[in-house]
């Protein structure tokens, strides 16, 4: 502890987002006194590394928030729903990454590069951090919207299995090992499912190895999933266009870490590809442009395996298609555990103090 500095508590400190947040601390300004790792169940008593020192994970209970100034909830929605009011009652500001409080009228949705003032003095003591799928595209869309005024967005996400936490990553590894070495697998109807039938329950509704799944989340209205509805509503809120037409398809892909998205963005006026690249390059929205439209080399556009572990959002394949003079196409990759969750939450925590 450093006297006079605020205390940060991290709930879900042993999960993929919590561990990513702790790993980011050495790269940030020295703002915190005590860093308090919290978890429930079997994770209590484990040791985690915090700023080069080992710390014991404490039990998540009512007394765990005593003296905490800021609490990051890096946990599922049902856990955050139970413990966020307890933390607020103990006097802490809570940054929630679960999505549970996104629709609450007195809970601001914050991306520090877009609306930093909303992180200061939240009315209910709670600040929501958007989903990873929203975070990877909203910075680029915000920059382009400022120049040409968005009229619609069509997006297809390609989501890494760590969206489902540690269980998602382990499932992909297990399925891959089960299928590896069979050079005929994936060439006959049902063969992948048969080979994986003994692996037990999966966090995904279909095999994820050797496959893509056009369904992420639970069923919502009009054939959409709740993940797709969340992206639509979060984009509208952050871009401040209440009725912006947004069509999203969320797809689970066999990538361990780092989401991608293909975007077709339409604007009120005619656009220009080179101007779009310039706007994205000069933006303050943590976007790095990797775009050589005439090349097919490794650095011509971003891919998950190349940008995993990095903090910025990477954009490429920026282009205007014949027949769509008011539209820009682009492809984006971003580490879903860093800027897609942990880094954004940590930036909000820093703003809140």
PDB file of C-alpha atoms in Angstrom, residues 59-196:
ATOM      1  CA  UNK A  59     -12.850 -14.077  -0.881  1.00  0.00           C
ATOM      2  CA  UNK A  60     -15.654 -12.080  -2.454  1.00  0.00           C
ATOM      3  CA  UNK A  61     -17.921 -11.182   0.459  1.00  0.00           C
ATOM      4  CA  UNK A  62     -19.604  -8.128   1.955  1.00  0.00           C
ATOM      5  CA  UNK A  63     -16.483  -7.050   3.823  1.00  0.00           C
ATOM      6  CA  UNK A  64     -14.229  -7.351   0.785  1.00  0.00           C
ATOM      7  CA  UNK A  65     -15.119  -3.822  -0.363  1.00  0.00           C
ATOM      8  CA  UNK A  66     -14.261  -2.042   2.890  1.00  0.00           C
ATOM      9  CA  UNK A  67     -11.931   0.854   2.062  1.00  0.00           C
ATOM     10  CA  UNK A  68     -12.108   0.263  -1.696  1.00  0.00           C
ATOM     11  CA  UNK A  69     -12.397   3.428  -3.775  1.00  0.00           C
ATOM     12  CA  UNK A  70     -12.907   1.796  -7.186  1.00  0.00           C
ATOM     13  CA  UNK A  71     -14.093  -1.732  -7.995  1.00  0.00           C
ATOM     14  CA  UNK A  72     -13.792  -3.377 -11.411  1.00  0.00           C
ATOM     15  CA  UNK A  73     -16.326  -6.150 -11.964  1.00  0.00           C
ATOM     16  CA  UNK A  74     -14.643  -8.569 -14.394  1.00  0.00           C
ATOM     17  CA  UNK A  75     -17.290 -11.236 -13.837  1.00  0.00           C
ATOM     18  CA  UNK A  76     -20.460 -12.618 -15.475  1.00  0.00           C
ATOM     19  CA  UNK A  77     -23.617 -10.515 -15.378  1.00  0.00           C
ATOM     20  CA  UNK A  78     -25.306 -12.492 -12.593  1.00  0.00           C
ATOM     21  CA  UNK A  79     -22.307 -12.039 -10.285  1.00  0.00           C
ATOM     22  CA  UNK A  80     -22.096  -8.326 -11.015  1.00  0.00           C
ATOM     23  CA  UNK A  81     -25.836  -7.944 -10.401  1.00  0.00           C
ATOM     24  CA  UNK A  82     -25.397  -9.439  -6.933  1.00  0.00           C
ATOM     25  CA  UNK A  83     -22.219  -7.682  -5.805  1.00  0.00           C
ATOM     26  CA  UNK A  84     -22.233  -4.276  -7.521  1.00  0.00           C
ATOM     27  CA  UNK A  85     -24.889  -2.829  -5.167  1.00  0.00           C
ATOM     28  CA  UNK A  86     -22.850  -4.135  -2.215  1.00  0.00           C
ATOM     29  CA  UNK A  87     -19.708  -2.391  -3.463  1.00  0.00           C
ATOM     30  CA  UNK A  88     -21.585   0.850  -4.133  1.00  0.00           C
ATOM     31  CA  UNK A  89     -23.108   0.627  -0.661  1.00  0.00           C
ATOM     32  CA  UNK A  90     -19.587   0.392   0.758  1.00  0.00           C
ATOM     33  CA  UNK A  91     -18.733   3.707  -0.914  1.00  0.00           C
ATOM     34  CA  UNK A  92     -16.908   2.488  -4.029  1.00  0.00           C
ATOM     35  CA  UNK A  93     -17.335   3.464  -7.656  1.00  0.00           C
ATOM     36  CA  UNK A  94     -17.957   0.317  -9.722  1.00  0.00           C
ATOM     37  CA  UNK A  95     -16.826  -0.219 -13.314  1.00  0.00           C
ATOM     38  CA  UNK A  96     -18.875  -3.083 -14.712  1.00  0.00           C
ATOM     39  CA  UNK A  97     -17.687  -5.100 -17.736  1.00  0.00           C
ATOM     40  CA  UNK A  98     -20.545  -7.623 -17.689  1.00  0.00           C
ATOM     41  CA  UNK A  99     -23.162  -5.624 -19.568  1.00  0.00           C
ATOM     42  CA  UNK A 100     -25.728  -6.026 -16.791  1.00  0.00           C
ATOM     43  CA  UNK A 101     -26.155  -2.279 -16.182  1.00  0.00           C
ATOM     44  CA  UNK A 102     -25.851  -1.020 -19.779  1.00  0.00           C
ATOM     45  CA  UNK A 103     -29.549  -0.196 -20.134  1.00  0.00           C
ATOM     46  CA  UNK A 104     -29.869   1.546 -16.746  1.00  0.00           C
ATOM     47  CA  UNK A 105     -30.640   5.244 -17.350  1.00  0.00           C
ATOM     48  CA  UNK A 106     -28.392   6.470 -14.524  1.00  0.00           C
ATOM     49  CA  UNK A 107     -25.365   4.340 -15.526  1.00  0.00           C
ATOM     50  CA  UNK A 108     -23.106   6.005 -18.121  1.00  0.00           C
ATOM     51  CA  UNK A 109     -21.591   3.869 -20.885  1.00  0.00           C
ATOM     52  CA  UNK A 110     -17.992   5.016 -21.271  1.00  0.00           C
ATOM     53  CA  UNK A 111     -15.177   4.768 -23.802  1.00  0.00           C
ATOM     54  CA  UNK A 112     -12.466   7.150 -22.528  1.00  0.00           C
ATOM     55  CA  UNK A 113     -11.411   8.289 -26.008  1.00  0.00           C
ATOM     56  CA  UNK A 114     -15.014   9.272 -26.817  1.00  0.00           C
ATOM     57  CA  UNK A 115     -16.812  10.458 -23.662  1.00  0.00           C
ATOM     58  CA  UNK A 116     -14.308  10.726 -20.761  1.00  0.00           C
ATOM     59  CA  UNK A 117     -16.382  13.258 -18.796  1.00  0.00           C
ATOM     60  CA  UNK A 118     -19.096  10.646 -18.287  1.00  0.00           C
ATOM     61  CA  UNK A 119     -16.734   8.689 -16.023  1.00  0.00           C
ATOM     62  CA  UNK A 120     -16.632  11.447 -13.422  1.00  0.00           C
ATOM     63  CA  UNK A 121     -19.163  11.331 -10.571  1.00  0.00           C
ATOM     64  CA  UNK A 122     -21.603   8.738 -11.989  1.00  0.00           C
ATOM     65  CA  UNK A 123     -25.078   9.310 -10.495  1.00  0.00           C
ATOM     66  CA  UNK A 124     -25.570   5.741  -9.238  1.00  0.00           C
ATOM     67  CA  UNK A 125     -21.909   5.073  -8.503  1.00  0.00           C
ATOM     68  CA  UNK A 126     -21.728   2.650 -11.466  1.00  0.00           C
ATOM     69  CA  UNK A 127     -20.029   3.027 -14.853  1.00  0.00           C
ATOM     70  CA  UNK A 128     -20.570   0.522 -17.670  1.00  0.00           C
ATOM     71  CA  UNK A 129     -17.789  -0.560 -20.009  1.00  0.00           C
ATOM     72  CA  UNK A 130     -19.064  -1.720 -23.431  1.00  0.00           C
ATOM     73  CA  UNK A 131     -18.752  -5.200 -24.863  1.00  0.00           C
ATOM     74  CA  UNK A 132     -15.568  -6.203 -26.661  1.00  0.00           C
ATOM     75  CA  UNK A 133     -17.427  -6.333 -29.971  1.00  0.00           C
ATOM     76  CA  UNK A 134     -18.535  -2.735 -29.570  1.00  0.00           C
ATOM     77  CA  UNK A 135     -15.160  -1.522 -28.349  1.00  0.00           C
ATOM     78  CA  UNK A 136     -13.263  -2.861 -31.335  1.00  0.00           C
ATOM     79  CA  UNK A 137     -15.325  -0.872 -33.845  1.00  0.00           C
ATOM     80  CA  UNK A 138     -16.703   2.211 -32.090  1.00  0.00           C
ATOM     81  CA  UNK A 139     -13.458   4.215 -32.179  1.00  0.00           C
ATOM     82  CA  UNK A 140     -13.085   3.950 -35.941  1.00  0.00           C
ATOM     83  CA  UNK A 141     -16.796   4.568 -36.516  1.00  0.00           C
ATOM     84  CA  UNK A 142     -16.725   7.594 -34.221  1.00  0.00           C
ATOM     85  CA  UNK A 143     -13.857   9.143 -36.192  1.00  0.00           C
ATOM     86  CA  UNK A 144     -15.547   8.519 -39.548  1.00  0.00           C
ATOM     87  CA  UNK A 145     -18.910   9.703 -38.207  1.00  0.00           C
ATOM     88  CA  UNK A 146     -17.331  12.993 -37.142  1.00  0.00           C
ATOM     89  CA  UNK A 147     -16.276  13.581 -40.753  1.00  0.00           C
ATOM     90  CA  UNK A 148     -19.219  12.298 -42.817  1.00  0.00           C
ATOM     91  CA  UNK A 149     -22.198  11.512 -40.519  1.00  0.00           C
ATOM     92  CA  UNK A 150     -23.140   7.858 -40.382  1.00  0.00           C
ATOM     93  CA  UNK A 151     -26.505   6.810 -41.778  1.00  0.00           C
ATOM     94  CA  UNK A 152     -26.186   3.022 -41.301  1.00  0.00           C
ATOM     95  CA  UNK A 153     -23.771   0.291 -40.202  1.00  0.00           C
ATOM     96  CA  UNK A 154     -23.658  -3.354 -41.266  1.00  0.00           C
ATOM     97  CA  UNK A 155     -21.135  -5.393 -39.270  1.00  0.00           C
ATOM     98  CA  UNK A 156     -20.123  -9.033 -39.009  1.00  0.00           C
ATOM     99  CA  UNK A 157     -18.001  -9.909 -36.007  1.00  0.00           C
ATOM    100  CA  UNK A 158     -15.571 -12.836 -35.780  1.00  0.00           C
ATOM    101  CA  UNK A 159     -15.267 -13.490 -32.062  1.00  0.00           C
ATOM    102  CA  UNK A 160     -12.485 -15.312 -30.238  1.00  0.00           C
ATOM    103  CA  UNK A 161     -13.366 -18.141 -27.863  1.00  0.00           C
ATOM    104  CA  UNK A 162     -12.058 -16.245 -24.828  1.00  0.00           C
ATOM    105  CA  UNK A 163     -15.326 -14.334 -25.123  1.00  0.00           C
ATOM    106  CA  UNK A 164     -16.532 -17.311 -23.081  1.00  0.00           C
ATOM    107  CA  UNK A 165     -13.640 -16.987 -20.630  1.00  0.00           C
ATOM    108  CA  UNK A 166     -11.162 -19.692 -19.705  1.00  0.00           C
ATOM    109  CA  UNK A 167     -13.772 -22.370 -20.489  1.00  0.00           C
ATOM    110  CA  UNK A 168     -13.967 -21.154 -24.079  1.00  0.00           C
ATOM    111  CA  UNK A 169     -10.217 -21.357 -24.619  1.00  0.00           C
ATOM    112  CA  UNK A 170      -9.972 -24.803 -23.013  1.00  0.00           C
ATOM    113  CA  UNK A 171     -12.812 -26.092 -25.173  1.00  0.00           C
ATOM    114  CA  UNK A 172     -11.082 -24.983 -28.373  1.00  0.00           C
ATOM    115  CA  UNK A 173      -7.816 -26.577 -27.255  1.00  0.00           C
ATOM    116  CA  UNK A 174      -9.593 -29.830 -26.327  1.00  0.00           C
ATOM    117  CA  UNK A 175     -11.498 -30.015 -29.603  1.00  0.00           C
ATOM    118  CA  UNK A 176      -8.402 -29.231 -31.646  1.00  0.00           C
ATOM    119  CA  UNK A 177      -6.400 -31.963 -29.904  1.00  0.00           C
ATOM    120  CA  UNK A 178      -9.213 -34.460 -30.462  1.00  0.00           C
ATOM    121  CA  UNK A 179      -9.342 -33.701 -34.184  1.00  0.00           C
ATOM    122  CA  UNK A 180      -5.629 -33.226 -34.809  1.00  0.00           C
ATOM    123  CA  UNK A 181      -3.858 -35.817 -36.913  1.00  0.00           C
ATOM    124  CA  UNK A 182      -6.955 -36.951 -38.766  1.00  0.00           C
ATOM    125  CA  UNK A 183      -6.398 -35.723 -42.306  1.00  0.00           C
ATOM    126  CA  UNK A 184      -9.910 -36.582 -43.463  1.00  0.00           C
ATOM    127  CA  UNK A 185     -11.869 -34.858 -40.696  1.00  0.00           C
ATOM    128  CA  UNK A 186     -14.212 -32.101 -41.779  1.00  0.00           C
ATOM    129  CA  UNK A 187     -14.908 -33.664 -45.168  1.00  0.00           C
ATOM    130  CA  UNK A 188     -17.996 -35.752 -44.369  1.00  0.00           C
ATOM    131  CA  UNK A 189     -21.358 -34.672 -42.921  1.00  0.00           C
ATOM    132  CA  UNK A 190     -21.388 -34.981 -39.136  1.00  0.00           C
ATOM    133  CA  UNK A 191     -17.855 -36.336 -38.771  1.00  0.00           C
ATOM    134  CA  UNK A 192     -16.635 -33.470 -36.580  1.00  0.00           C
ATOM    135  CA  UNK A 193     -19.604 -33.764 -34.237  1.00  0.00           C
ATOM    136  CA  UNK A 194     -19.150 -37.535 -33.949  1.00  0.00           C
ATOM    137  CA  UNK A 195     -15.464 -37.219 -33.107  1.00  0.00           C
ATOM    138  CA  UNK A 196     -16.224 -34.685 -30.380  1.00  0.00           C
TER     139      UNK A 196
END
